[in-house]
């Protein structure tokens, strides 16, 4: 066996040997900074490293070096694909990490004997992982996969129908265009609301061309009405009020209904203010015990 020794800038001498009809390196070049290798050089070096990855034993230090170097040399592919999704709101760092997973899968599944360029396999793998990431994580509310896919079909159908002159296609029109049941389309439209959250400060627009601002989204959201809690308390008190005698109920009605003072109630009923105070305290204590016993 005769070895051919070649030397490249920034690398140690490379010794090649033949394994069958496909040349495979026996001693791979040591690349101190794989991420800084130019894309054209990375493409050629990747062929050597991929061939070697097929023959080296998995789990050995050499296998780890070959695999890690392949990943680092081809990170430019991940950045290239990720740039297509730069308009998304998600962190580009997250997109690059997900794309790197696709690159690793491509490296592990590449077969040099099929004589196919590595980029031909790697780019679809990277793009697929990034698309799966957006599909699974960008929904504000988790919905079934079929409804996630239906959202895309509904979006395309709406665009096509609007292009034909329908300003806002109805459920029936969308169902007819997609050849689906109206109930299924309606379910998909409801699920679309969970794809993206909206700001409470977004202005609501109406009128001609949707240019007239009529308020904010927050204005449409109800708030807790204190009167509701009061109504619940009154309903809970009713059975306990029925257990009081007539005089106690009259005292409560004058004090809390008519908002009379204890002195005014005493004059009204011919009782001393002290006596009115004791009677009110006893009645309120009875009601309080009854409510606490229910809780």
PDB file of C-alpha atoms in Angstrom:
ATOM      1  CA  UNK A   1       0.000   0.000   0.000  1.00  0.00           C
ATOM      2  CA  UNK A   2       1.414   3.390  -0.975  1.00  0.00           C
ATOM      3  CA  UNK A   3       0.394   6.520   0.964  1.00  0.00           C
ATOM      4  CA  UNK A   4       0.119   9.950  -0.616  1.00  0.00           C
ATOM      5  CA  UNK A   5       1.089  12.765   1.720  1.00  0.00           C
ATOM      6  CA  UNK A   6      -0.460  16.207   1.164  1.00  0.00           C
ATOM      7  CA  UNK A   7      -0.131  19.362   3.236  1.00  0.00           C
ATOM      8  CA  UNK A   8      -2.757  22.127   3.609  1.00  0.00           C
ATOM      9  CA  UNK A   9      -2.450  25.475   5.313  1.00  0.00           C
ATOM     10  CA  UNK A  10      -3.312  25.310   8.995  1.00  0.00           C
ATOM     11  CA  UNK A  11      -3.410  21.474   8.998  1.00  0.00           C
ATOM     12  CA  UNK A  12      -1.056  18.605   9.717  1.00  0.00           C
ATOM     13  CA  UNK A  13       0.093  16.355   6.845  1.00  0.00           C
ATOM     14  CA  UNK A  14      -2.681  14.151   5.533  1.00  0.00           C
ATOM     15  CA  UNK A  15      -2.056  10.510   4.698  1.00  0.00           C
ATOM     16  CA  UNK A  16      -4.552   8.729   2.445  1.00  0.00           C
ATOM     17  CA  UNK A  17      -5.097   5.052   1.734  1.00  0.00           C
ATOM     18  CA  UNK A  18      -7.591   3.092  -0.293  1.00  0.00           C
ATOM     19  CA  UNK A  19     -10.399   1.077   1.230  1.00  0.00           C
ATOM     20  CA  UNK A  20     -12.016  -0.711  -1.701  1.00  0.00           C
ATOM     21  CA  UNK A  21     -12.836   1.652  -4.575  1.00  0.00           C
ATOM     22  CA  UNK A  22     -13.414   4.716  -2.313  1.00  0.00           C
ATOM     23  CA  UNK A  23     -10.364   6.628  -1.011  1.00  0.00           C
ATOM     24  CA  UNK A  24     -10.455   6.948   2.764  1.00  0.00           C
ATOM     25  CA  UNK A  25      -7.966   8.743   5.000  1.00  0.00           C
ATOM     26  CA  UNK A  26      -6.029   6.680   7.500  1.00  0.00           C
ATOM     27  CA  UNK A  27      -4.695   9.755   9.310  1.00  0.00           C
ATOM     28  CA  UNK A  28      -7.037  12.724   9.156  1.00  0.00           C
ATOM     29  CA  UNK A  29      -5.777  16.286   9.329  1.00  0.00           C
ATOM     30  CA  UNK A  30      -5.983  17.960  12.694  1.00  0.00           C
ATOM     31  CA  UNK A  31      -8.086  21.094  12.281  1.00  0.00           C
ATOM     32  CA  UNK A  32      -7.551  23.495  15.204  1.00  0.00           C
ATOM     33  CA  UNK A  33     -10.573  25.705  14.381  1.00  0.00           C
ATOM     34  CA  UNK A  34     -13.159  23.730  12.360  1.00  0.00           C
ATOM     35  CA  UNK A  35     -15.747  26.523  12.441  1.00  0.00           C
ATOM     36  CA  UNK A  36     -13.319  28.863  10.673  1.00  0.00           C
ATOM     37  CA  UNK A  37     -12.817  26.560   7.670  1.00  0.00           C
ATOM     38  CA  UNK A  38     -14.155  28.149   4.487  1.00  0.00           C
ATOM     39  CA  UNK A  39     -17.360  26.529   3.112  1.00  0.00           C
ATOM     40  CA  UNK A  40     -15.608  25.291  -0.053  1.00  0.00           C
ATOM     41  CA  UNK A  41     -12.823  23.665   1.974  1.00  0.00           C
ATOM     42  CA  UNK A  42     -15.366  22.301   4.464  1.00  0.00           C
ATOM     43  CA  UNK A  43     -17.206  20.589   1.614  1.00  0.00           C
ATOM     44  CA  UNK A  44     -14.085  18.750   0.467  1.00  0.00           C
ATOM     45  CA  UNK A  45     -12.890  17.915   3.963  1.00  0.00           C
ATOM     46  CA  UNK A  46     -16.357  16.653   4.921  1.00  0.00           C
ATOM     47  CA  UNK A  47     -16.065  13.964   2.225  1.00  0.00           C
ATOM     48  CA  UNK A  48     -12.880  12.658   3.854  1.00  0.00           C
ATOM     49  CA  UNK A  49     -14.292  12.822   7.355  1.00  0.00           C
ATOM     50  CA  UNK A  50     -17.579  11.159   6.362  1.00  0.00           C
ATOM     51  CA  UNK A  51     -15.705   8.309   4.713  1.00  0.00           C
ATOM     52  CA  UNK A  52     -13.610   7.874   7.832  1.00  0.00           C
ATOM     53  CA  UNK A  53     -16.696   7.995  10.068  1.00  0.00           C
ATOM     54  CA  UNK A  54     -17.946   4.879   8.286  1.00  0.00           C
ATOM     55  CA  UNK A  55     -14.866   2.840   9.213  1.00  0.00           C
ATOM     56  CA  UNK A  56     -13.926   4.096  12.665  1.00  0.00           C
ATOM     57  CA  UNK A  57     -15.317   2.282  15.692  1.00  0.00           C
ATOM     58  CA  UNK A  58     -18.087   4.147  17.471  1.00  0.00           C
ATOM     59  CA  UNK A  59     -17.279   5.333  20.989  1.00  0.00           C
ATOM     60  CA  UNK A  60     -13.550   5.674  20.396  1.00  0.00           C
ATOM     61  CA  UNK A  61     -11.717   9.016  20.760  1.00  0.00           C
ATOM     62  CA  UNK A  62     -11.133   9.065  16.994  1.00  0.00           C
ATOM     63  CA  UNK A  63     -14.869   8.606  16.302  1.00  0.00           C
ATOM     64  CA  UNK A  64     -15.609  11.489  18.650  1.00  0.00           C
ATOM     65  CA  UNK A  65     -13.040  13.708  16.929  1.00  0.00           C
ATOM     66  CA  UNK A  66     -14.307  12.913  13.428  1.00  0.00           C
ATOM     67  CA  UNK A  67     -17.951  13.420  14.322  1.00  0.00           C
ATOM     68  CA  UNK A  68     -17.422  16.630  16.300  1.00  0.00           C
ATOM     69  CA  UNK A  69     -15.220  18.101  13.571  1.00  0.00           C
ATOM     70  CA  UNK A  70     -17.866  17.340  10.952  1.00  0.00           C
ATOM     71  CA  UNK A  71     -20.472  19.115  13.058  1.00  0.00           C
ATOM     72  CA  UNK A  72     -18.335  22.208  13.605  1.00  0.00           C
ATOM     73  CA  UNK A  73     -17.182  22.439   9.975  1.00  0.00           C
ATOM     74  CA  UNK A  74     -20.759  22.349   8.705  1.00  0.00           C
ATOM     75  CA  UNK A  75     -22.341  24.815  11.126  1.00  0.00           C
ATOM     76  CA  UNK A  76     -22.275  27.296   8.243  1.00  0.00           C
ATOM     77  CA  UNK A  77     -25.016  25.159   6.658  1.00  0.00           C
ATOM     78  CA  UNK A  78     -27.134  25.632   9.769  1.00  0.00           C
ATOM     79  CA  UNK A  79     -26.609  29.398   9.688  1.00  0.00           C
ATOM     80  CA  UNK A  80     -27.453  29.467   5.984  1.00  0.00           C
ATOM     81  CA  UNK A  81     -30.777  27.678   6.503  1.00  0.00           C
ATOM     82  CA  UNK A  82     -31.583  29.607   9.693  1.00  0.00           C
ATOM     83  CA  UNK A  83     -31.333  32.945   7.853  1.00  0.00           C
ATOM     84  CA  UNK A  84     -34.479  32.009   5.951  1.00  0.00           C
ATOM     85  CA  UNK A  85     -36.370  32.163   9.250  1.00  0.00           C
ATOM     86  CA  UNK A  86     -34.833  35.397  10.513  1.00  0.00           C
ATOM     87  CA  UNK A  87     -38.178  37.236  10.272  1.00  0.00           C
ATOM     88  CA  UNK A  88     -39.662  35.038  13.000  1.00  0.00           C
ATOM     89  CA  UNK A  89     -39.930  36.368  16.538  1.00  0.00           C
ATOM     90  CA  UNK A  90     -38.199  33.380  18.097  1.00  0.00           C
ATOM     91  CA  UNK A  91     -34.608  33.696  19.322  1.00  0.00           C
ATOM     92  CA  UNK A  92     -32.111  33.003  16.532  1.00  0.00           C
ATOM     93  CA  UNK A  93     -29.972  31.148  19.069  1.00  0.00           C
ATOM     94  CA  UNK A  94     -32.822  28.674  19.609  1.00  0.00           C
ATOM     95  CA  UNK A  95     -33.256  28.257  15.848  1.00  0.00           C
ATOM     96  CA  UNK A  96     -29.534  27.549  15.402  1.00  0.00           C
ATOM     97  CA  UNK A  97     -29.582  24.961  18.182  1.00  0.00           C
ATOM     98  CA  UNK A  98     -32.544  23.185  16.614  1.00  0.00           C
ATOM     99  CA  UNK A  99     -30.914  23.342  13.182  1.00  0.00           C
ATOM    100  CA  UNK A 100     -27.756  21.788  14.628  1.00  0.00           C
ATOM    101  CA  UNK A 101     -29.832  18.796  15.724  1.00  0.00           C
ATOM    102  CA  UNK A 102     -30.866  18.350  12.088  1.00  0.00           C
ATOM    103  CA  UNK A 103     -27.205  18.575  11.029  1.00  0.00           C
ATOM    104  CA  UNK A 104     -26.215  15.866  13.537  1.00  0.00           C
ATOM    105  CA  UNK A 105     -28.987  13.587  12.274  1.00  0.00           C
ATOM    106  CA  UNK A 106     -27.763  14.092   8.709  1.00  0.00           C
ATOM    107  CA  UNK A 107     -24.185  13.226   9.691  1.00  0.00           C
ATOM    108  CA  UNK A 108     -25.266  10.069  11.513  1.00  0.00           C
ATOM    109  CA  UNK A 109     -27.445   8.897   8.623  1.00  0.00           C
ATOM    110  CA  UNK A 110     -25.257   9.829   5.666  1.00  0.00           C
ATOM    111  CA  UNK A 111     -24.089   6.922   3.506  1.00  0.00           C
ATOM    112  CA  UNK A 112     -20.962   7.733   1.426  1.00  0.00           C
ATOM    113  CA  UNK A 113     -21.508   4.685  -0.798  1.00  0.00           C
ATOM    114  CA  UNK A 114     -24.610   6.304  -2.332  1.00  0.00           C
ATOM    115  CA  UNK A 115     -22.413   8.969  -3.971  1.00  0.00           C
ATOM    116  CA  UNK A 116     -24.712  11.844  -2.950  1.00  0.00           C
ATOM    117  CA  UNK A 117     -23.443  15.261  -1.858  1.00  0.00           C
ATOM    118  CA  UNK A 118     -23.671  15.654   1.897  1.00  0.00           C
ATOM    119  CA  UNK A 119     -25.351  19.075   1.571  1.00  0.00           C
ATOM    120  CA  UNK A 120     -28.144  17.447  -0.445  1.00  0.00           C
ATOM    121  CA  UNK A 121     -29.068  15.428   2.641  1.00  0.00           C
ATOM    122  CA  UNK A 122     -28.102  17.933   5.344  1.00  0.00           C
ATOM    123  CA  UNK A 123     -30.107  20.966   4.193  1.00  0.00           C
ATOM    124  CA  UNK A 124     -33.515  19.167   4.211  1.00  0.00           C
ATOM    125  CA  UNK A 125     -32.721  17.666   7.628  1.00  0.00           C
ATOM    126  CA  UNK A 126     -31.810  21.064   9.080  1.00  0.00           C
ATOM    127  CA  UNK A 127     -34.801  22.769   7.520  1.00  0.00           C
ATOM    128  CA  UNK A 128     -37.132  20.010   8.705  1.00  0.00           C
ATOM    129  CA  UNK A 129     -35.979  20.298  12.316  1.00  0.00           C
ATOM    130  CA  UNK A 130     -36.433  24.087  12.287  1.00  0.00           C
ATOM    131  CA  UNK A 131     -39.918  23.830  10.776  1.00  0.00           C
ATOM    132  CA  UNK A 132     -40.860  21.198  13.348  1.00  0.00           C
ATOM    133  CA  UNK A 133     -39.630  23.542  16.067  1.00  0.00           C
ATOM    134  CA  UNK A 134     -41.864  26.364  14.845  1.00  0.00           C
ATOM    135  CA  UNK A 135     -44.808  24.020  14.416  1.00  0.00           C
ATOM    136  CA  UNK A 136     -44.543  22.603  17.922  1.00  0.00           C
ATOM    137  CA  UNK A 137     -43.533  25.656  19.949  1.00  0.00           C
ATOM    138  CA  UNK A 138     -44.996  28.801  18.404  1.00  0.00           C
ATOM    139  CA  UNK A 139     -48.599  28.039  19.337  1.00  0.00           C
ATOM    140  CA  UNK A 140     -49.783  30.070  22.329  1.00  0.00           C
ATOM    141  CA  UNK A 141     -52.244  27.263  23.130  1.00  0.00           C
ATOM    142  CA  UNK A 142     -51.449  23.615  22.508  1.00  0.00           C
ATOM    143  CA  UNK A 143     -53.754  22.107  19.859  1.00  0.00           C
ATOM    144  CA  UNK A 144     -53.774  18.710  18.094  1.00  0.00           C
ATOM    145  CA  UNK A 145     -51.391  18.205  15.174  1.00  0.00           C
ATOM    146  CA  UNK A 146     -54.228  17.880  12.628  1.00  0.00           C
ATOM    147  CA  UNK A 147     -55.541  21.311  13.610  1.00  0.00           C
ATOM    148  CA  UNK A 148     -52.053  22.797  13.334  1.00  0.00           C
ATOM    149  CA  UNK A 149     -51.842  21.481   9.780  1.00  0.00           C
ATOM    150  CA  UNK A 150     -55.413  22.596   9.053  1.00  0.00           C
ATOM    151  CA  UNK A 151     -54.448  26.162   9.962  1.00  0.00           C
ATOM    152  CA  UNK A 152     -52.008  26.201   7.028  1.00  0.00           C
ATOM    153  CA  UNK A 153     -54.674  24.875   4.633  1.00  0.00           C
ATOM    154  CA  UNK A 154     -57.184  27.451   5.862  1.00  0.00           C
ATOM    155  CA  UNK A 155     -54.666  30.253   5.431  1.00  0.00           C
ATOM    156  CA  UNK A 156     -53.982  29.240   1.832  1.00  0.00           C
ATOM    157  CA  UNK A 157     -57.680  28.814   1.091  1.00  0.00           C
ATOM    158  CA  UNK A 158     -58.461  32.260   2.500  1.00  0.00           C
ATOM    159  CA  UNK A 159     -55.767  33.840   0.328  1.00  0.00           C
ATOM    160  CA  UNK A 160     -57.059  32.081  -2.789  1.00  0.00           C
ATOM    161  CA  UNK A 161     -60.680  33.034  -2.129  1.00  0.00           C
ATOM    162  CA  UNK A 162     -59.779  36.633  -1.329  1.00  0.00           C
ATOM    163  CA  UNK A 163     -57.879  36.724  -4.605  1.00  0.00           C
ATOM    164  CA  UNK A 164     -61.086  35.723  -6.368  1.00  0.00           C
ATOM    165  CA  UNK A 165     -62.930  38.710  -4.918  1.00  0.00           C
ATOM    166  CA  UNK A 166     -64.316  37.383  -1.631  1.00  0.00           C
ATOM    167  CA  UNK A 167     -63.265  39.943   0.999  1.00  0.00           C
ATOM    168  CA  UNK A 168     -63.754  37.642   3.997  1.00  0.00           C
ATOM    169  CA  UNK A 169     -64.618  34.036   3.056  1.00  0.00           C
ATOM    170  CA  UNK A 170     -67.362  32.436   5.125  1.00  0.00           C
ATOM    171  CA  UNK A 171     -67.093  29.031   6.786  1.00  0.00           C
ATOM    172  CA  UNK A 172     -69.247  27.550   4.017  1.00  0.00           C
ATOM    173  CA  UNK A 173     -66.986  29.007   1.314  1.00  0.00           C
ATOM    174  CA  UNK A 174     -63.853  27.717   3.008  1.00  0.00           C
ATOM    175  CA  UNK A 175     -65.429  24.292   3.486  1.00  0.00           C
ATOM    176  CA  UNK A 176     -66.440  24.145  -0.170  1.00  0.00           C
ATOM    177  CA  UNK A 177     -63.004  25.213  -1.340  1.00  0.00           C
ATOM    178  CA  UNK A 178     -61.247  22.602   0.824  1.00  0.00           C
ATOM    179  CA  UNK A 179     -63.956  19.967   0.289  1.00  0.00           C
ATOM    180  CA  UNK A 180     -64.382  19.550   4.024  1.00  0.00           C
ATOM    181  CA  UNK A 181     -67.284  19.573   6.450  1.00  0.00           C
ATOM    182  CA  UNK A 182     -68.261  22.985   7.819  1.00  0.00           C
ATOM    183  CA  UNK A 183     -67.974  21.724  11.400  1.00  0.00           C
ATOM    184  CA  UNK A 184     -64.369  20.705  10.811  1.00  0.00           C
ATOM    185  CA  UNK A 185     -63.546  24.070   9.222  1.00  0.00           C
ATOM    186  CA  UNK A 186     -65.188  25.901  12.131  1.00  0.00           C
ATOM    187  CA  UNK A 187     -63.102  23.863  14.576  1.00  0.00           C
ATOM    188  CA  UNK A 188     -59.968  24.758  12.633  1.00  0.00           C
ATOM    189  CA  UNK A 189     -60.822  28.470  12.678  1.00  0.00           C
ATOM    190  CA  UNK A 190     -61.280  28.368  16.438  1.00  0.00           C
ATOM    191  CA  UNK A 191     -57.944  26.574  16.812  1.00  0.00           C
ATOM    192  CA  UNK A 192     -56.257  29.292  14.725  1.00  0.00           C
ATOM    193  CA  UNK A 193     -56.906  31.701  17.579  1.00  0.00           C
ATOM    194  CA  UNK A 194     -54.390  29.756  19.647  1.00  0.00           C
ATOM    195  CA  UNK A 195     -51.548  30.168  17.149  1.00  0.00           C
ATOM    196  CA  UNK A 196     -50.496  33.616  18.231  1.00  0.00           C
ATOM    197  CA  UNK A 197     -51.259  35.673  21.305  1.00  0.00           C
ATOM    198  CA  UNK A 198     -52.237  39.329  20.975  1.00  0.00           C
ATOM    199  CA  UNK A 199     -51.430  42.389  23.040  1.00  0.00           C
ATOM    200  CA  UNK A 200     -54.143  43.798  25.291  1.00  0.00           C
ATOM    201  CA  UNK A 201     -52.974  47.225  24.183  1.00  0.00           C
ATOM    202  CA  UNK A 202     -53.659  46.524  20.499  1.00  0.00           C
ATOM    203  CA  UNK A 203     -56.092  49.108  19.108  1.00  0.00           C
ATOM    204  CA  UNK A 204     -59.431  47.937  17.737  1.00  0.00           C
ATOM    205  CA  UNK A 205     -60.045  49.362  14.305  1.00  0.00           C
ATOM    206  CA  UNK A 206     -63.321  49.669  12.445  1.00  0.00           C
ATOM    207  CA  UNK A 207     -64.994  51.774   9.828  1.00  0.00           C
ATOM    208  CA  UNK A 208     -63.952  52.383   6.264  1.00  0.00           C
ATOM    209  CA  UNK A 209     -60.820  50.433   5.461  1.00  0.00           C
ATOM    210  CA  UNK A 210     -60.328  49.610   9.129  1.00  0.00           C
ATOM    211  CA  UNK A 211     -58.626  52.942   9.837  1.00  0.00           C
ATOM    212  CA  UNK A 212     -60.900  54.257  12.579  1.00  0.00           C
ATOM    213  CA  UNK A 213     -59.683  53.345  16.056  1.00  0.00           C
ATOM    214  CA  UNK A 214     -62.492  52.496  18.430  1.00  0.00           C
ATOM    215  CA  UNK A 215     -60.594  51.438  21.553  1.00  0.00           C
ATOM    216  CA  UNK A 216     -58.231  48.773  22.851  1.00  0.00           C
ATOM    217  CA  UNK A 217     -58.552  45.003  23.164  1.00  0.00           C
ATOM    218  CA  UNK A 218     -58.353  45.414  26.945  1.00  0.00           C
ATOM    219  CA  UNK A 219     -61.610  47.404  26.841  1.00  0.00           C
ATOM    220  CA  UNK A 220     -63.448  44.256  25.741  1.00  0.00           C
ATOM    221  CA  UNK A 221     -62.269  42.188  28.705  1.00  0.00           C
ATOM    222  CA  UNK A 222     -64.585  42.187  31.679  1.00  0.00           C
ATOM    223  CA  UNK A 223     -63.480  42.855  35.240  1.00  0.00           C
ATOM    224  CA  UNK A 224     -64.666  41.411  38.518  1.00  0.00           C
ATOM    225  CA  UNK A 225     -67.834  43.145  39.736  1.00  0.00           C
ATOM    226  CA  UNK A 226     -67.801  43.625  43.523  1.00  0.00           C
ATOM    227  CA  UNK A 227     -71.609  43.542  43.490  1.00  0.00           C
ATOM    228  CA  UNK A 228     -71.461  39.880  42.485  1.00  0.00           C
ATOM    229  CA  UNK A 229     -69.717  38.953  45.725  1.00  0.00           C
ATOM    230  CA  UNK A 230     -72.284  40.990  47.655  1.00  0.00           C
ATOM    231  CA  UNK A 231     -75.115  39.155  45.911  1.00  0.00           C
ATOM    232  CA  UNK A 232     -73.552  35.813  46.835  1.00  0.00           C
ATOM    233  CA  UNK A 233     -73.233  36.882  50.474  1.00  0.00           C
ATOM    234  CA  UNK A 234     -76.883  37.957  50.589  1.00  0.00           C
ATOM    235  CA  UNK A 235     -78.031  34.631  49.176  1.00  0.00           C
ATOM    236  CA  UNK A 236     -75.903  32.801  51.742  1.00  0.00           C
ATOM    237  CA  UNK A 237     -77.371  34.919  54.588  1.00  0.00           C
ATOM    238  CA  UNK A 238     -81.010  34.359  53.682  1.00  0.00           C
ATOM    239  CA  UNK A 239     -81.507  31.027  55.496  1.00  0.00           C
ATOM    240  CA  UNK A 240     -79.717  32.355  58.600  1.00  0.00           C
ATOM    241  CA  UNK A 241     -81.777  35.550  58.646  1.00  0.00           C
ATOM    242  CA  UNK A 242     -84.902  33.419  58.688  1.00  0.00           C
ATOM    243  CA  UNK A 243     -83.715  31.873  61.977  1.00  0.00           C
ATOM    244  CA  UNK A 244     -83.654  35.286  63.749  1.00  0.00           C
ATOM    245  CA  UNK A 245     -86.720  36.642  65.556  1.00  0.00           C
ATOM    246  CA  UNK A 246     -88.756  39.579  64.223  1.00  0.00           C
ATOM    247  CA  UNK A 247     -87.089  42.166  66.476  1.00  0.00           C
ATOM    248  CA  UNK A 248     -83.579  41.151  65.402  1.00  0.00           C
ATOM    249  CA  UNK A 249     -84.518  41.245  61.720  1.00  0.00           C
ATOM    250  CA  UNK A 250     -86.092  44.695  62.211  1.00  0.00           C
ATOM    251  CA  UNK A 251     -82.946  45.977  63.913  1.00  0.00           C
ATOM    252  CA  UNK A 252     -80.772  44.705  61.066  1.00  0.00           C
ATOM    253  CA  UNK A 253     -83.068  46.241  58.468  1.00  0.00           C
ATOM    254  CA  UNK A 254     -83.034  49.638  60.162  1.00  0.00           C
ATOM    255  CA  UNK A 255     -79.281  49.597  60.776  1.00  0.00           C
ATOM    256  CA  UNK A 256     -77.995  48.231  57.484  1.00  0.00           C
ATOM    257  CA  UNK A 257     -80.965  48.780  55.174  1.00  0.00           C
ATOM    258  CA  UNK A 258     -82.161  52.228  56.233  1.00  0.00           C
ATOM    259  CA  UNK A 259     -78.667  53.099  57.528  1.00  0.00           C
ATOM    260  CA  UNK A 260     -80.037  54.555  60.777  1.00  0.00           C
ATOM    261  CA  UNK A 261     -77.740  55.152  63.773  1.00  0.00           C
ATOM    262  CA  UNK A 262     -78.173  53.165  66.983  1.00  0.00           C
ATOM    263  CA  UNK A 263     -79.573  56.257  68.694  1.00  0.00           C
ATOM    264  CA  UNK A 264     -82.172  56.729  65.924  1.00  0.00           C
ATOM    265  CA  UNK A 265     -83.142  53.058  66.126  1.00  0.00           C
ATOM    266  CA  UNK A 266     -83.532  53.358  69.895  1.00  0.00           C
ATOM    267  CA  UNK A 267     -85.869  56.317  69.501  1.00  0.00           C
ATOM    268  CA  UNK A 268     -87.818  54.442  66.816  1.00  0.00           C
ATOM    269  CA  UNK A 269     -88.284  51.303  68.920  1.00  0.00           C
ATOM    270  CA  UNK A 270     -88.286  52.860  72.398  1.00  0.00           C
ATOM    271  CA  UNK A 271     -84.995  51.218  73.422  1.00  0.00           C
ATOM    272  CA  UNK A 272     -81.778  52.577  74.837  1.00  0.00           C
ATOM    273  CA  UNK A 273     -78.808  52.907  72.519  1.00  0.00           C
ATOM    274  CA  UNK A 274     -76.846  50.441  74.700  1.00  0.00           C
ATOM    275  CA  UNK A 275     -79.614  47.861  74.413  1.00  0.00           C
ATOM    276  CA  UNK A 276     -79.769  48.338  70.632  1.00  0.00           C
ATOM    277  CA  UNK A 277     -76.018  47.837  70.460  1.00  0.00           C
ATOM    278  CA  UNK A 278     -76.185  44.561  72.417  1.00  0.00           C
ATOM    279  CA  UNK A 279     -79.055  43.244  70.258  1.00  0.00           C
ATOM    280  CA  UNK A 280     -77.231  44.088  67.009  1.00  0.00           C
ATOM    281  CA  UNK A 281     -74.033  42.484  68.252  1.00  0.00           C
ATOM    282  CA  UNK A 282     -75.879  39.296  69.193  1.00  0.00           C
ATOM    283  CA  UNK A 283     -77.681  39.120  65.821  1.00  0.00           C
ATOM    284  CA  UNK A 284     -74.458  39.680  63.846  1.00  0.00           C
ATOM    285  CA  UNK A 285     -72.631  37.061  65.913  1.00  0.00           C
ATOM    286  CA  UNK A 286     -75.372  34.527  65.208  1.00  0.00           C
ATOM    287  CA  UNK A 287     -75.178  35.195  61.451  1.00  0.00           C
ATOM    288  CA  UNK A 288     -71.386  35.025  61.437  1.00  0.00           C
ATOM    289  CA  UNK A 289     -71.339  31.652  63.200  1.00  0.00           C
ATOM    290  CA  UNK A 290     -73.869  30.293  60.741  1.00  0.00           C
ATOM    291  CA  UNK A 291     -71.797  31.364  57.721  1.00  0.00           C
ATOM    292  CA  UNK A 292     -68.542  30.057  59.209  1.00  0.00           C
ATOM    293  CA  UNK A 293     -70.183  26.718  59.968  1.00  0.00           C
ATOM    294  CA  UNK A 294     -71.104  26.396  56.261  1.00  0.00           C
ATOM    295  CA  UNK A 295     -67.509  27.044  55.198  1.00  0.00           C
TER     296      UNK A 295
END
